[in-house]
C-alpha cells in the first residue's frame, strides 16, 4: 500500500512548456505539501495546503500553482518551464499543518523534472 | 547563512560501527526538531520529532538528542548497517514573518556511507 504516490516519476520537457505533476495520498490526511529538492539535495517547501488554507513560500514563482480536486489529491502545475526548474519535486502529507504540533509528514517518492 | 547547519557534510564508516551526526541551529523561537532519513532516489522518511522539552528520543538504532540551550542536536546511529547509507536531514520548525503558522528550516543533510 503506497501512502503518498506521485506521477510521473520522471518528466523530461522543453523550456516554455506547461506541465503537471500529480500527487495522491491514501492516509486520510487533511494537509498536503509540495517540496523542491535541488541538485545539491537542499529541500525547500513550496506550498502547504488543506481545504481551508494555502500557504505559499514567498520565493516560489507564480508560474507554479497547486490544484486540489479533493482532499486526497494535490497536483502541481508549472507554466512556462525554465531551465532552473529542473529538480526533484516531492509531495508530502500530514494530518494537520506541521506547524500545529508534531504532525509527522509522509513523503512521496519524488518526480525528477528535467527541463531542456 | 542557513539557519540550520549540519556536520559533517559526508561520512564514511564501516558496517557495525557507531556514528554521530550533528545539527546546529539558530532558529528562534523553536517549536520542534526533526531528523529525516532519505535514501537515494526516494522521499525523506521521518526518524524522530522532538520538542524543546525533550532531551532524547530513540527509534530503534537511531537516538536523537537535543540541547535547546546551546541549540544543538545530534543523531547517533548504533551498530550501523549497509541500509543506513543515506542522507540524514535535520529540520527545525520555527517562526515565519510571512505566516502566523511558522515554517520549516532545512539543513543540507549529512551523506552517510556504510561500507561492508
mmCIF file of C-alpha atoms in Angstrom:
data_model
loop_
_atom_site.group_PDB
_atom_site.id
_atom_site.type_symbol
_atom_site.label_atom_id
_atom_site.label_comp_id
_atom_site.label_asym_id
_atom_site.label_seq_id
_atom_site.Cartn_x
_atom_site.Cartn_y
_atom_site.Cartn_z
ATOM 1 C CA UNK A 1 0.000 0.000 0.000
ATOM 2 C CA UNK A 2 1.567 3.247 -1.139
ATOM 3 C CA UNK A 3 0.782 6.048 1.312
ATOM 4 C CA UNK A 4 1.807 9.013 -0.862
ATOM 5 C CA UNK A 5 2.197 8.466 -4.585
ATOM 6 C CA UNK A 6 3.316 10.760 -7.372
ATOM 7 C CA UNK A 7 3.192 10.576 -11.154
ATOM 8 C CA UNK A 8 5.175 10.680 -13.259
ATOM 9 C CA UNK A 9 8.428 9.531 -11.664
ATOM 10 C CA UNK A 10 10.443 11.169 -14.419
ATOM 11 C CA UNK A 11 9.473 14.129 -16.593
ATOM 12 C CA UNK A 12 11.629 15.494 -19.394
ATOM 13 C CA UNK A 13 10.353 18.511 -21.264
ATOM 14 C CA UNK A 14 11.435 21.609 -23.126
ATOM 15 C CA UNK A 15 11.649 25.194 -21.963
ATOM 16 C CA UNK A 16 8.413 27.108 -22.278
ATOM 17 C CA UNK A 17 6.152 24.091 -21.921
ATOM 18 C CA UNK A 18 3.422 23.703 -19.303
ATOM 19 C CA UNK A 19 3.390 20.509 -17.240
ATOM 20 C CA UNK A 20 1.653 18.960 -14.268
ATOM 21 C CA UNK A 21 2.729 16.525 -11.564
ATOM 22 C CA UNK A 22 0.063 14.545 -9.745
ATOM 23 C CA UNK A 23 0.038 13.544 -6.093
ATOM 24 C CA UNK A 24 -2.320 11.310 -4.161
ATOM 25 C CA UNK A 25 -2.348 10.230 -0.516
ATOM 26 C CA UNK A 26 -4.440 7.432 0.985
ATOM 27 C CA UNK A 27 -3.690 8.268 4.624
ATOM 28 C CA UNK A 28 -6.807 10.348 5.197
ATOM 29 C CA UNK A 29 -4.662 13.390 5.945
ATOM 30 C CA UNK A 30 -6.038 16.900 5.725
ATOM 31 C CA UNK A 31 -2.848 18.682 4.691
ATOM 32 C CA UNK A 32 -0.567 18.246 1.702
ATOM 33 C CA UNK A 33 2.658 19.878 0.576
ATOM 34 C CA UNK A 34 4.958 20.330 -2.351
ATOM 35 C CA UNK A 35 8.735 20.491 -1.928
ATOM 36 C CA UNK A 36 11.570 21.164 -4.362
ATOM 37 C CA UNK A 37 14.949 19.473 -3.935
ATOM 38 C CA UNK A 38 17.739 20.983 -6.000
ATOM 39 C CA UNK A 39 20.874 19.324 -7.349
ATOM 40 C CA UNK A 40 22.661 19.946 -4.055
ATOM 41 C CA UNK A 41 19.939 17.967 -2.251
ATOM 42 C CA UNK A 42 18.596 21.036 -0.489
ATOM 43 C CA UNK A 43 14.894 20.658 0.306
ATOM 44 C CA UNK A 44 12.667 23.731 0.125
ATOM 45 C CA UNK A 45 8.984 23.832 0.887
ATOM 46 C CA UNK A 46 6.867 25.378 -1.864
ATOM 47 C CA UNK A 47 3.267 25.055 -0.670
ATOM 48 C CA UNK A 48 1.339 23.899 2.363
ATOM 49 C CA UNK A 49 -2.356 23.291 1.684
ATOM 50 C CA UNK A 50 -5.530 21.995 3.240
ATOM 51 C CA UNK A 51 -9.106 22.632 2.243
ATOM 52 C CA UNK A 52 -9.150 25.931 4.075
ATOM 53 C CA UNK A 53 -5.716 27.431 3.744
ATOM 54 C CA UNK A 54 -2.985 27.719 1.174
ATOM 55 C CA UNK A 55 0.412 28.817 2.434
ATOM 56 C CA UNK A 56 2.826 29.780 -0.288
ATOM 57 C CA UNK A 57 6.555 30.128 0.158
ATOM 58 C CA UNK A 58 7.278 33.682 -0.944
ATOM 59 C CA UNK A 59 10.188 32.560 -3.106
ATOM 60 C CA UNK A 60 8.009 30.401 -5.364
ATOM 61 C CA UNK A 61 7.363 31.979 -8.795
ATOM 62 C CA UNK A 62 3.716 32.395 -9.699
ATOM 63 C CA UNK A 63 4.299 30.035 -12.641
ATOM 64 C CA UNK A 64 3.828 27.302 -10.053
ATOM 65 C CA UNK A 65 0.347 26.632 -8.760
ATOM 66 C CA UNK A 66 -1.165 23.843 -6.657
ATOM 67 C CA UNK A 67 -4.543 22.445 -7.623
ATOM 68 C CA UNK A 68 -6.558 20.220 -5.311
ATOM 69 C CA UNK A 69 -9.572 18.408 -6.820
ATOM 70 C CA UNK A 70 -10.244 16.758 -3.438
ATOM 71 C CA UNK A 71 -8.666 16.171 -0.053
ATOM 72 C CA UNK A 72 -6.609 13.205 -1.240
ATOM 73 C CA UNK A 73 -5.021 14.942 -4.216
ATOM 74 C CA UNK A 74 -2.744 17.932 -4.673
ATOM 75 C CA UNK A 75 -1.388 18.437 -8.162
ATOM 76 C CA UNK A 76 1.377 20.830 -9.126
ATOM 77 C CA UNK A 77 1.004 22.858 -12.312
ATOM 78 C CA UNK A 78 4.006 24.602 -13.799
ATOM 79 C CA UNK A 79 3.664 27.101 -16.627
ATOM 80 C CA UNK A 80 6.372 28.312 -18.977
ATOM 81 C CA UNK A 81 9.025 25.936 -17.679
ATOM 82 C CA UNK A 82 12.564 27.284 -17.268
ATOM 83 C CA UNK A 83 15.926 25.544 -17.052
ATOM 84 C CA UNK A 84 16.153 26.414 -13.353
ATOM 85 C CA UNK A 85 13.004 24.435 -12.653
ATOM 86 C CA UNK A 86 14.954 21.214 -13.134
ATOM 87 C CA UNK A 87 14.880 19.457 -9.768
ATOM 88 C CA UNK A 88 13.190 16.661 -7.859
ATOM 89 C CA UNK A 89 9.722 17.591 -6.624
ATOM 90 C CA UNK A 90 8.307 15.833 -3.576
ATOM 91 C CA UNK A 91 4.745 15.711 -2.434
ATOM 92 C CA UNK A 92 4.024 15.108 1.261
ATOM 93 C CA UNK A 93 1.060 14.918 3.596
ATOM 94 C CA UNK A 94 0.303 15.170 7.307
ATOM 95 C CA UNK A 95 -2.800 15.100 9.489
ATOM 96 C CA UNK A 96 -2.711 18.850 10.072
ATOM 97 C CA UNK A 97 -0.269 21.617 9.206
ATOM 98 C CA UNK A 98 3.145 20.593 10.519
ATOM 99 C CA UNK A 99 3.322 23.891 12.340
ATOM 100 C CA UNK A 100 0.407 22.859 14.570
ATOM 101 C CA UNK A 101 2.085 20.393 16.894
ATOM 102 C CA UNK A 102 4.251 17.464 15.998
ATOM 103 C CA UNK A 103 2.441 16.375 12.881
ATOM 104 C CA UNK A 104 4.530 13.809 11.079
ATOM 105 C CA UNK A 105 4.960 14.305 7.351
ATOM 106 C CA UNK A 106 4.922 11.423 4.904
ATOM 107 C CA UNK A 107 6.711 11.979 1.621
ATOM 108 C CA UNK A 108 6.088 10.614 -1.838
ATOM 109 C CA UNK A 109 8.857 9.044 -3.950
ATOM 110 C CA UNK A 110 9.551 12.227 -5.899
ATOM 111 C CA UNK A 111 9.305 13.346 -9.517
ATOM 112 C CA UNK A 112 12.546 14.176 -11.299
ATOM 113 C CA UNK A 113 11.866 17.061 -13.666
ATOM 114 C CA UNK A 114 14.414 17.864 -16.359
ATOM 115 C CA UNK A 115 13.930 20.968 -18.481
ATOM 116 C CA UNK A 116 15.945 21.049 -21.714
ATOM 117 C CA UNK B 1 23.558 31.932 6.110
ATOM 118 C CA UNK B 2 21.335 28.916 6.618
ATOM 119 C CA UNK B 3 19.710 28.768 9.999
ATOM 120 C CA UNK B 4 20.280 25.017 10.251
ATOM 121 C CA UNK B 5 23.836 23.749 9.785
ATOM 122 C CA UNK B 6 24.731 20.075 9.681
ATOM 123 C CA UNK B 7 28.097 18.410 10.027
ATOM 124 C CA UNK B 8 29.892 16.593 8.685
ATOM 125 C CA UNK B 9 28.772 17.090 5.105
ATOM 126 C CA UNK B 10 29.658 13.451 4.384
ATOM 127 C CA UNK B 11 30.816 10.493 6.414
ATOM 128 C CA UNK B 12 32.077 7.008 5.627
ATOM 129 C CA UNK B 13 32.066 4.304 8.286
ATOM 130 C CA UNK B 14 32.445 0.543 8.400
ATOM 131 C CA UNK B 15 29.492 -1.718 8.982
ATOM 132 C CA UNK B 16 28.906 -2.364 12.668
ATOM 133 C CA UNK B 17 30.453 0.902 13.825
ATOM 134 C CA UNK B 18 28.628 3.730 15.579
ATOM 135 C CA UNK B 19 28.480 7.302 14.365
ATOM 136 C CA UNK B 20 27.097 10.677 15.392
ATOM 137 C CA UNK B 21 25.749 13.389 13.122
ATOM 138 C CA UNK B 22 25.461 16.998 14.262
ATOM 139 C CA UNK B 23 22.877 19.692 13.733
ATOM 140 C CA UNK B 24 23.286 23.272 14.969
ATOM 141 C CA UNK B 25 20.515 25.795 14.511
ATOM 142 C CA UNK B 26 19.843 29.464 15.129
ATOM 143 C CA UNK B 27 16.057 29.321 14.601
ATOM 144 C CA UNK B 28 14.327 31.091 17.478
ATOM 145 C CA UNK B 29 11.876 30.560 18.964
ATOM 146 C CA UNK B 30 11.900 26.928 18.091
ATOM 147 C CA UNK B 31 8.906 24.587 18.028
ATOM 148 C CA UNK B 32 10.362 21.203 17.238
ATOM 149 C CA UNK B 33 13.297 19.494 15.606
ATOM 150 C CA UNK B 34 13.045 16.565 13.216
ATOM 151 C CA UNK B 35 15.526 14.134 11.771
ATOM 152 C CA UNK B 36 14.756 12.555 8.411
ATOM 153 C CA UNK B 37 16.469 9.752 6.516
ATOM 154 C CA UNK B 38 16.487 9.997 2.739
ATOM 155 C CA UNK B 39 17.604 7.002 0.694
ATOM 156 C CA UNK B 40 18.918 7.707 -2.794
ATOM 157 C CA UNK B 41 16.056 8.190 -5.217
ATOM 158 C CA UNK B 42 13.396 8.217 -2.502
ATOM 159 C CA UNK B 43 11.497 10.704 -0.396
ATOM 160 C CA UNK B 44 12.575 11.550 3.173
ATOM 161 C CA UNK B 45 11.301 9.364 5.998
ATOM 162 C CA UNK B 46 10.807 10.740 9.488
ATOM 163 C CA UNK B 47 13.048 9.249 12.188
ATOM 164 C CA UNK B 48 12.317 11.432 15.221
ATOM 165 C CA UNK B 49 10.447 14.568 16.207
ATOM 166 C CA UNK B 50 11.455 16.376 19.410
ATOM 167 C CA UNK B 51 10.006 19.413 21.141
ATOM 168 C CA UNK B 52 12.133 21.834 23.141
ATOM 169 C CA UNK B 53 11.301 19.990 26.373
ATOM 170 C CA UNK B 54 12.669 16.660 25.152
ATOM 171 C CA UNK B 55 16.348 15.812 25.533
ATOM 172 C CA UNK B 56 16.451 12.477 23.798
ATOM 173 C CA UNK B 57 14.315 10.266 21.614
ATOM 174 C CA UNK B 58 15.059 6.858 20.158
ATOM 175 C CA UNK B 59 13.819 4.982 17.149
ATOM 176 C CA UNK B 60 15.460 1.581 17.033
ATOM 177 C CA UNK B 61 19.194 2.047 16.477
ATOM 178 C CA UNK B 62 18.713 5.785 15.983
ATOM 179 C CA UNK B 63 18.905 8.090 19.010
ATOM 180 C CA UNK B 64 18.443 11.833 18.702
ATOM 181 C CA UNK B 65 19.482 14.260 21.408
ATOM 182 C CA UNK B 66 18.568 17.891 21.802
ATOM 183 C CA UNK B 67 20.108 20.700 23.814
ATOM 184 C CA UNK B 68 17.759 23.649 23.398
ATOM 185 C CA UNK B 69 20.069 25.924 25.392
ATOM 186 C CA UNK B 70 23.004 25.523 23.034
ATOM 187 C CA UNK B 71 20.721 24.939 20.029
ATOM 188 C CA UNK B 72 22.370 21.673 19.125
ATOM 189 C CA UNK B 73 21.058 18.270 18.196
ATOM 190 C CA UNK B 74 22.784 15.040 17.344
ATOM 191 C CA UNK B 75 21.696 11.808 15.731
ATOM 192 C CA UNK B 76 23.538 8.739 16.974
ATOM 193 C CA UNK B 77 23.431 5.554 14.917
ATOM 194 C CA UNK B 78 24.380 2.372 16.718
ATOM 195 C CA UNK B 79 25.808 -0.747 15.089
ATOM 196 C CA UNK B 80 25.491 0.650 11.589
ATOM 197 C CA UNK B 81 24.151 -1.457 8.747
ATOM 198 C CA UNK B 82 24.595 -1.150 4.997
ATOM 199 C CA UNK B 83 20.993 0.032 4.768
ATOM 200 C CA UNK B 84 21.872 3.060 6.895
ATOM 201 C CA UNK B 85 23.644 4.541 3.869
ATOM 202 C CA UNK B 86 21.543 7.611 3.122
ATOM 203 C CA UNK B 87 21.296 11.353 3.591
ATOM 204 C CA UNK B 88 20.213 12.463 7.064
ATOM 205 C CA UNK B 89 18.421 15.772 7.189
ATOM 206 C CA UNK B 90 17.810 17.954 10.239
ATOM 207 C CA UNK B 91 14.704 20.140 10.110
ATOM 208 C CA UNK B 92 13.734 22.810 12.626
ATOM 209 C CA UNK B 93 10.256 24.292 12.919
ATOM 210 C CA UNK B 94 10.195 27.964 13.820
ATOM 211 C CA UNK B 95 8.652 31.353 13.131
ATOM 212 C CA UNK B 96 7.975 32.821 9.733
ATOM 213 C CA UNK B 97 7.358 36.543 9.316
ATOM 214 C CA UNK B 98 5.020 35.785 6.433
ATOM 215 C CA UNK B 99 2.794 33.358 8.327
ATOM 216 C CA UNK B 100 1.387 33.004 11.796
ATOM 217 C CA UNK B 101 1.852 29.272 11.431
ATOM 218 C CA UNK B 102 5.623 29.274 11.092
ATOM 219 C CA UNK B 103 7.859 27.364 8.709
ATOM 220 C CA UNK B 104 10.360 24.544 8.405
ATOM 221 C CA UNK B 105 14.065 25.297 8.188
ATOM 222 C CA UNK B 106 16.039 22.544 6.471
ATOM 223 C CA UNK B 107 19.648 21.570 6.882
ATOM 224 C CA UNK B 108 21.577 20.447 3.822
ATOM 225 C CA UNK B 109 21.991 16.946 5.162
ATOM 226 C CA UNK B 110 24.851 14.601 6.018
ATOM 227 C CA UNK B 111 25.563 11.918 3.443
ATOM 228 C CA UNK B 112 26.384 8.715 5.305
ATOM 229 C CA UNK B 113 28.004 5.774 3.543
ATOM 230 C CA UNK B 114 28.367 2.461 5.335
ATOM 231 C CA UNK B 115 30.976 0.100 3.869
ATOM 232 C CA UNK B 116 30.986 -3.649 4.412
#
